[in-house]
């Protein structure tokens, strides 16, 4: 069984603060993929990143960075110098590579509010 | 990049009627499409997986006779909510998987049953 836990239900920060969204996952598969999505009020999911289980390198994309640690089964997402436009619900998701191929399990999401 | 569209983007229907939602992959062929349901302030819950030309695989607890899924071509899957009731009001999101395993999401369809 797969499980994704996003312990932070809501986070509120002031613009320009850094913020980290936590994601912890569970799977028995050795091959899997981890994702982060942003869901603004419009509802459409915006893909942010995909990471496979064999690539533990951290990644930085502009103000976004991701920390993947297999030892703790975590895939945390940090926004540096947050902006009001970052306000959204962020979902972490897990997709097994070998079993249940293609079925993504989503965390409950973290609602981020960035205040001006 | 790959684009998945959904139609309609929102729909209001009366209780007891049926509603069809279309999901199209616009610039790639999707052998597999997924239908999710999202209640307000909740996560996405997978309803079913559909493969082109075969019957959909429904998740536990999802009524297959109520949520009819048809994946007639490599670019189109439809979800029909039959005899809709107010509790079926939700945000329905489809996603399509491309040849390299990438998963692209549609913009969602907001269904309100009165």
Short mmCIF file of C-alpha atoms in Angstrom, two decimals:
data_model
loop_
_atom_site.label_atom_id
_atom_site.label_comp_id
_atom_site.label_asym_id
_atom_site.label_seq_id
_atom_site.Cartn_x
_atom_site.Cartn_y
_atom_site.Cartn_z
CA UNK A 1 0.00 0.00 0.00
CA UNK A 2 1.08 3.53 -0.68
CA UNK A 3 0.67 6.45 1.61
CA UNK A 4 1.64 10.10 1.48
CA UNK A 5 1.52 12.27 4.57
CA UNK A 6 1.58 16.02 4.54
CA UNK A 7 1.43 16.84 8.20
CA UNK A 8 1.04 20.58 7.72
CA UNK A 9 -2.57 21.35 6.89
CA UNK A 10 -2.12 25.10 6.65
CA UNK A 11 0.87 27.39 6.69
CA UNK A 12 0.80 31.16 6.75
CA UNK A 13 3.87 33.28 6.12
CA UNK A 14 4.65 36.85 5.32
CA UNK A 15 6.01 37.71 1.91
CA UNK A 16 9.74 37.15 1.48
CA UNK A 17 9.91 34.52 4.18
CA UNK A 18 11.20 31.07 3.32
CA UNK A 19 8.80 28.21 3.84
CA UNK A 20 9.21 24.43 3.77
CA UNK A 21 6.39 22.05 3.03
CA UNK A 22 6.88 18.56 4.41
CA UNK A 23 6.08 15.31 2.68
CA UNK A 24 6.61 11.82 4.05
CA UNK A 25 5.77 8.76 2.03
CA UNK A 26 5.37 5.02 2.46
CA UNK A 27 5.73 2.37 -0.20
CA UNK A 28 7.03 -1.16 -0.51
CA UNK A 29 8.14 -0.63 -4.07
CA UNK A 30 11.80 -0.03 -4.77
CA UNK A 31 10.99 1.91 -7.91
CA UNK A 32 8.70 4.85 -7.48
CA UNK A 33 8.20 8.47 -8.40
CA UNK A 34 7.50 11.44 -6.23
CA UNK A 35 5.74 14.58 -7.36
CA UNK A 36 4.79 18.00 -6.15
CA UNK A 37 1.80 19.85 -7.59
CA UNK A 38 0.44 23.30 -6.99
CA UNK A 39 -3.30 23.87 -7.04
CA UNK A 40 -4.26 27.55 -7.19
CA UNK A 41 -7.83 28.68 -6.48
CA UNK A 42 -8.75 28.00 -10.10
CA UNK A 43 -8.40 24.32 -9.33
CA UNK A 44 -6.07 23.27 -12.10
CA UNK A 45 -3.14 21.22 -10.91
CA UNK A 46 0.22 22.61 -11.89
CA UNK A 47 3.07 20.13 -12.12
CA UNK A 48 6.17 21.29 -10.25
CA UNK A 49 8.58 18.40 -10.11
CA UNK A 50 9.03 14.68 -10.53
CA UNK A 51 11.76 12.70 -8.83
CA UNK A 52 12.43 8.99 -9.23
CA UNK A 53 13.51 6.78 -6.37
CA UNK A 54 17.01 6.30 -7.72
CA UNK A 55 17.83 9.95 -7.89
CA UNK A 56 18.40 11.50 -4.51
CA UNK A 57 19.98 14.64 -5.77
CA UNK A 58 18.35 17.74 -4.49
CA UNK A 59 16.99 20.09 -7.07
CA UNK A 60 16.66 23.83 -7.30
CA UNK A 61 14.48 25.67 -9.74
CA UNK A 62 14.44 29.38 -9.19
CA UNK A 63 12.91 30.01 -5.78
CA UNK A 64 11.85 26.38 -5.46
CA UNK A 65 14.00 23.60 -4.08
CA UNK A 66 13.36 20.02 -3.15
CA UNK A 67 15.10 17.79 -0.63
CA UNK A 68 14.68 14.07 -1.24
CA UNK A 69 15.92 11.76 1.51
CA UNK A 70 15.21 8.07 1.13
CA UNK A 71 16.58 7.37 4.61
CA UNK A 72 13.68 9.27 6.13
CA UNK A 73 11.22 8.71 3.24
CA UNK A 74 10.80 12.41 2.87
CA UNK A 75 10.52 14.73 -0.09
CA UNK A 76 10.29 18.25 1.27
CA UNK A 77 9.66 21.37 -0.76
CA UNK A 78 11.07 24.78 0.08
CA UNK A 79 10.02 28.10 -1.36
CA UNK A 80 12.60 30.81 -0.86
CA UNK A 81 11.54 34.44 -0.58
CA UNK A 82 7.88 33.58 -0.84
CA UNK A 83 5.50 35.75 -2.83
CA UNK A 84 1.77 36.33 -2.63
CA UNK A 85 1.36 34.42 -5.90
CA UNK A 86 2.70 31.34 -4.18
CA UNK A 87 -0.52 31.12 -2.18
CA UNK A 88 -2.15 27.83 -3.15
CA UNK A 89 -2.66 24.28 -2.04
CA UNK A 90 0.37 22.11 -2.60
CA UNK A 91 0.11 18.37 -3.02
CA UNK A 92 2.81 15.77 -2.73
CA UNK A 93 2.13 12.55 -4.63
CA UNK A 94 3.65 9.11 -4.99
CA UNK A 95 3.43 6.75 -7.92
CA UNK A 96 4.85 3.26 -7.80
CA UNK A 97 6.93 2.26 -10.77
CA UNK A 98 6.38 -1.47 -10.84
CA UNK A 99 3.08 -2.18 -9.18
CA UNK A 100 -0.11 -0.24 -9.73
CA UNK A 101 1.77 1.52 -12.45
CA UNK A 102 0.34 4.94 -13.14
CA UNK A 103 -1.80 5.23 -10.01
CA UNK A 104 -0.75 8.26 -8.03
CA UNK A 105 -1.49 8.56 -4.35
CA UNK A 106 -1.87 12.11 -3.12
CA UNK A 107 -1.25 13.60 0.27
CA UNK A 108 -3.97 15.68 1.85
CA UNK A 109 -2.32 18.88 0.71
CA UNK A 110 -0.88 21.89 2.49
CA UNK A 111 -2.60 25.22 2.10
CA UNK A 112 -0.01 27.95 1.89
CA UNK A 113 -1.02 31.54 2.44
CA UNK A 114 1.53 34.22 1.76
CA UNK A 115 0.54 37.57 3.16
CA UNK A 116 1.85 40.83 1.76
CA UNK B 1 4.03 20.69 -23.33
CA UNK B 2 1.29 18.12 -23.21
CA UNK B 3 -2.19 19.44 -22.66
CA UNK B 4 -5.23 17.72 -21.29
CA UNK B 5 -8.58 19.40 -21.64
CA UNK B 6 -11.87 18.78 -19.90
CA UNK B 7 -15.32 19.75 -20.96
CA UNK B 8 -17.35 21.24 -19.50
CA UNK B 9 -15.35 23.21 -16.96
CA UNK B 10 -18.41 23.53 -14.79
CA UNK B 11 -21.92 22.16 -14.89
CA UNK B 12 -25.06 22.49 -12.84
CA UNK B 13 -27.67 19.79 -13.17
CA UNK B 14 -30.83 18.71 -11.47
CA UNK B 15 -30.97 15.71 -9.20
CA UNK B 16 -31.75 12.55 -11.12
CA UNK B 17 -30.22 13.62 -14.39
CA UNK B 18 -27.01 12.33 -15.93
CA UNK B 19 -23.95 14.36 -16.75
CA UNK B 20 -21.12 13.50 -19.12
CA UNK B 21 -17.63 14.91 -18.67
CA UNK B 22 -15.08 14.66 -21.45
CA UNK B 23 -11.33 14.40 -21.03
CA UNK B 24 -9.10 14.83 -24.05
CA UNK B 25 -5.38 14.63 -24.54
CA UNK B 26 -4.73 17.31 -27.11
CA UNK B 27 -1.26 16.64 -28.42
CA UNK B 28 -0.39 13.12 -27.38
CA UNK B 29 -1.93 9.68 -27.25
CA UNK B 30 -2.92 8.47 -23.82
CA UNK B 31 -3.25 4.75 -23.39
CA UNK B 32 -4.25 5.27 -19.79
CA UNK B 33 -6.43 7.93 -18.25
CA UNK B 34 -7.39 8.45 -14.65
CA UNK B 35 -10.41 10.03 -13.04
CA UNK B 36 -10.12 11.73 -9.69
CA UNK B 37 -12.63 13.34 -7.43
CA UNK B 38 -11.89 16.18 -5.07
CA UNK B 39 -14.21 17.49 -2.39
CA UNK B 40 -13.68 21.03 -1.09
CA UNK B 41 -10.50 21.40 0.91
CA UNK B 42 -9.67 17.74 0.47
CA UNK B 43 -7.19 15.74 -1.51
CA UNK B 44 -7.64 14.05 -4.84
CA UNK B 45 -9.13 10.60 -4.62
CA UNK B 46 -8.64 8.22 -7.50
CA UNK B 47 -11.95 6.91 -8.78
CA UNK B 48 -10.90 4.74 -11.68
CA UNK B 49 -8.24 3.93 -14.20
CA UNK B 50 -9.25 3.52 -17.80
CA UNK B 51 -7.26 1.95 -20.58
CA UNK B 52 -8.15 2.55 -24.18
CA UNK B 53 -10.42 -0.14 -25.54
CA UNK B 54 -10.99 -1.96 -22.28
CA UNK B 55 -13.14 -1.69 -19.21
CA UNK B 56 -12.17 0.75 -16.53
CA UNK B 57 -10.76 -0.43 -13.23
CA UNK B 58 -12.58 1.16 -10.34
CA UNK B 59 -11.20 1.86 -6.92
CA UNK B 60 -12.81 0.26 -3.94
CA UNK B 61 -15.98 2.01 -2.93
CA UNK B 62 -16.62 3.64 -6.29
CA UNK B 63 -19.88 2.55 -7.89
CA UNK B 64 -19.16 1.50 -11.45
CA UNK B 65 -22.82 1.68 -12.42
CA UNK B 66 -23.05 5.23 -11.22
CA UNK B 67 -19.80 6.52 -12.66
CA UNK B 68 -19.61 5.18 -16.20
CA UNK B 69 -16.25 5.51 -17.84
CA UNK B 70 -15.62 5.07 -21.53
CA UNK B 71 -12.16 5.28 -23.06
CA UNK B 72 -13.06 4.89 -26.70
CA UNK B 73 -9.93 6.32 -28.26
CA UNK B 74 -6.36 7.19 -27.40
CA UNK B 75 -7.30 10.81 -26.92
CA UNK B 76 -10.71 10.71 -25.30
CA UNK B 77 -12.17 9.36 -22.09
CA UNK B 78 -15.58 10.21 -20.74
CA UNK B 79 -17.05 10.03 -17.28
CA UNK B 80 -20.82 9.92 -16.99
CA UNK B 81 -22.38 10.53 -13.62
CA UNK B 82 -25.71 8.77 -13.85
CA UNK B 83 -28.75 9.77 -11.82
CA UNK B 84 -26.75 12.46 -10.11
CA UNK B 85 -27.57 13.49 -6.56
CA UNK B 86 -26.38 16.45 -4.50
CA UNK B 87 -23.76 14.30 -2.80
CA UNK B 88 -22.14 13.80 -6.20
CA UNK B 89 -21.35 17.50 -6.32
CA UNK B 90 -17.60 17.68 -6.50
CA UNK B 91 -14.59 18.68 -8.56
CA UNK B 92 -13.74 15.97 -11.07
CA UNK B 93 -10.24 15.88 -12.49
CA UNK B 94 -8.91 13.64 -15.20
CA UNK B 95 -5.33 12.90 -16.01
CA UNK B 96 -3.70 11.23 -18.95
CA UNK B 97 -0.52 9.24 -19.07
CA UNK B 98 1.77 9.67 -22.01
CA UNK B 99 4.11 7.20 -23.61
CA UNK B 100 7.00 7.97 -21.27
CA UNK B 101 4.89 7.55 -18.17
CA UNK B 102 4.37 11.23 -17.57
CA UNK B 103 1.01 12.14 -16.09
CA UNK B 104 -0.78 15.29 -17.16
CA UNK B 105 -3.83 16.69 -15.43
CA UNK B 106 -6.86 18.36 -16.90
CA UNK B 107 -8.21 21.63 -15.52
CA UNK B 108 -11.07 19.90 -13.74
CA UNK B 109 -14.86 20.00 -13.98
CA UNK B 110 -16.91 21.42 -11.17
CA UNK B 111 -20.22 19.58 -10.88
CA UNK B 112 -23.07 20.97 -8.83
CA UNK B 113 -26.21 18.89 -8.45
CA UNK B 114 -29.25 20.76 -7.22
#
